[in-house]
Amino acid sequence: MTSDTQEMGVKRSAKGLVARDGFSTSLGVLAATLGSAVGLGNIWKFPYLTGENGGAAFILVYVIATLLVGLPVMISEHMLGRRARADAIQTLRVLAPKRQPWWLIGAAGCLSAFLILAFYTEVAGWVFAYIFKALTGSILSTDPTQTSGVFNDMATDPAQSLIWQWVVLAVVGAIIMLGVSKGIERATKRLMPVLFVLLIAVCVRSLTLDGAGEGVKFLLRPDFSKLSGEVLLVAMGLAFFKLSIGMGTMITYGSYFRRNQNIPVTASRVMLADLSVSLLAGMAIFPAVFAFGFSPDAGPSLLFITIPAVFASMPLGEVFIIFFFVLTAIAATGAMLSLFEVPVAVLNEQLGLSRVKATLLTMGLLVLVGAPAALSNSTLDDFKLFDKTMFDLYDYATSNILMPVGGLFLALFVGWVWGYDQVKSALSNDGALRNERVIRAFFGVVKFVTPVLVTLVLLDGLNII
Ligand code: PHE
């Protein structure tokens, strides 16, 4: 570690070139990390994948993947980022033995961040559009043809799709230019608990609908015949996507962590909170899906066609649905900020671009790379690569290939290259914490269990074995 880094406020790298902003409080670290993890993955992706892949059995695999793969990789990333105090590429360059190309994990991570943003900004665009629609007219209805009509009109209109994506890019770009602690901390700290409470209210309504029981069964009674190699890979990919790992985001965030932050505890809390938000979103959506006779495997539109039905049967639903989409937009923004942070930090620290220029360049590239995803339901719906629209391809390639491969190499790096002594000193905060058992358990998992599981699931899911 460089001696001239500081814990708080402005930091300078060894070369003295780059100022690094940091999180000023421990709560800020937790909130911002959660801000990255909690997002459309919980509210949009988790429910629709659960619906498509058979419910409870999928959730079970997802939880196992979160514990045995997600958590260890997240701890690894926080640990490496804080040790090196640098962006994802530089972190691995500094920590790896000379001439070993582990920094490629960081470089692949930049690519993942880009590709995720390219489709994520589209889904966020739908959320922003729904706030607008809820403000200007009623979108509430318990009739599936009605609610899917509203969604399809929007998603199949090329102009709307592009414009909402650009609105999202402009909003996120503007916040990023304000800097890490100011922009990210302030937005996420206050609003996460409000989202949590609102989701609980929606769950209560959904669970008390007539016929909700089928939805509860769907979420709790596993049907293992639904599992296949592909489904296991999708569940594991979701664990990566959900925790923002395997691509450098959590390395970058770790680089802003305080010296005395208890990393295993922080990461576990983030994991648990993130999991609870996903499960709550599932509980909010599936009872309603079954109660109103919607189909659970509607795919990416599931959230947008189901939620208006739940609010339609709630007092003051017109008002609460606005809150719901505003809070979802904020959660999505927290996640997008952390995604932007990866390429912006690299452009800033590797190429010496100012943060403003780095952000503008990232935004510009995203307008180009994002457009094919935005147009996947309209102009380009017939344009397919590997049998997938660009929206689906970006999503599949990141969650099911790039992030797991990134996570695999990170686990291998920590377990087999960095080694136990380094891990012990990093995770015990140089001996300040008495958490040797935790460290030993972590090390065993990250060295053996995580790499083996990720490899098997990847090979099986991609039909290589
Ligand atoms: N975890 C975020 C979500 O669930 C998405 C994300 C993935 C954010 C990767 C950063 C990096 O919405």
PDB file of C-alpha atoms and ligand atoms in Angstrom, residues 36-42 116 120 240-245 247 249 274 335-336 338-339 403, ligand 1:
ATOM      1  CA  SER A  36     -24.694  -0.336  -5.783  1.00  0.00           C
ATOM      2  CA  ALA A  37     -26.118  -3.745  -4.961  1.00  0.00           C
ATOM      3  CA  VAL A  38     -29.776  -2.838  -4.619  1.00  0.00           C
ATOM      4  CA  GLY A  39     -31.326  -1.799  -7.876  1.00  0.00           C
ATOM      5  CA  LEU A  40     -33.225  -3.116 -10.835  1.00  0.00           C
ATOM      6  CA  GLY A  41     -31.626  -6.475 -10.145  1.00  0.00           C
ATOM      7  CA  ASN A  42     -33.850  -6.839  -7.080  1.00  0.00           C
ATOM      8  CA  ILE A 116     -24.529  -3.713 -18.341  1.00  0.00           C
ATOM      9  CA  TYR A 120     -29.653  -1.211 -17.659  1.00  0.00           C
ATOM     10  CA  PHE A 240     -23.104 -11.872  -9.565  1.00  0.00           C
ATOM     11  CA  PHE A 241     -25.312  -9.226 -11.060  1.00  0.00           C
ATOM     12  CA  LYS A 242     -27.160  -8.635  -7.804  1.00  0.00           C
ATOM     13  CA  LEU A 243     -24.058  -8.101  -5.706  1.00  0.00           C
ATOM     14  CA  SER A 244     -22.315  -6.028  -8.383  1.00  0.00           C
ATOM     15  CA  ILE A 245     -19.344  -8.383  -8.415  1.00  0.00           C
ATOM     16  CA  MET A 247     -16.330  -6.896 -12.801  1.00  0.00           C
ATOM     17  CA  THR A 249     -17.343  -2.293  -9.166  1.00  0.00           C
ATOM     18  CA  ASP A 274     -29.780  -7.147  -0.779  1.00  0.00           C
ATOM     19  CA  ALA A 335     -26.530   1.002  -9.092  1.00  0.00           C
ATOM     20  CA  MET A 336     -25.766   2.927 -12.290  1.00  0.00           C
ATOM     21  CA  SER A 338     -21.417   2.444  -9.275  1.00  0.00           C
ATOM     22  CA  LEU A 339     -21.294   1.059 -12.803  1.00  0.00           C
ATOM     23  CA  MET A 403     -18.980 -11.673 -14.437  1.00  0.00           C
TER      24      MET A 403
HETATM   25  N1  PHE B   1     -26.422  -4.903  -8.516  1.00  0.00           N
HETATM   26  C1  PHE B   1     -27.103  -4.001  -9.354  1.00  0.00           C
HETATM   27  C2  PHE B   1     -28.592  -4.291  -9.340  1.00  0.00           C
HETATM   28  O1  PHE B   1     -29.017  -5.246  -8.809  1.00  0.00           O
HETATM   29  C3  PHE B   1     -26.592  -4.028 -10.774  1.00  0.00           C
HETATM   30  C4  PHE B   1     -25.130  -3.865 -10.893  1.00  0.00           C
HETATM   31  C5  PHE B   1     -24.371  -4.861 -11.468  1.00  0.00           C
HETATM   32  C6  PHE B   1     -24.494  -2.735 -10.393  1.00  0.00           C
HETATM   33  C7  PHE B   1     -23.005  -4.734 -11.548  1.00  0.00           C
HETATM   34  C8  PHE B   1     -23.129  -2.595 -10.482  1.00  0.00           C
HETATM   35  C9  PHE B   1     -22.392  -3.615 -11.072  1.00  0.00           C
HETATM   36  O2  PHE B   1     -29.381  -3.584  -9.865  1.00  0.00           O
END
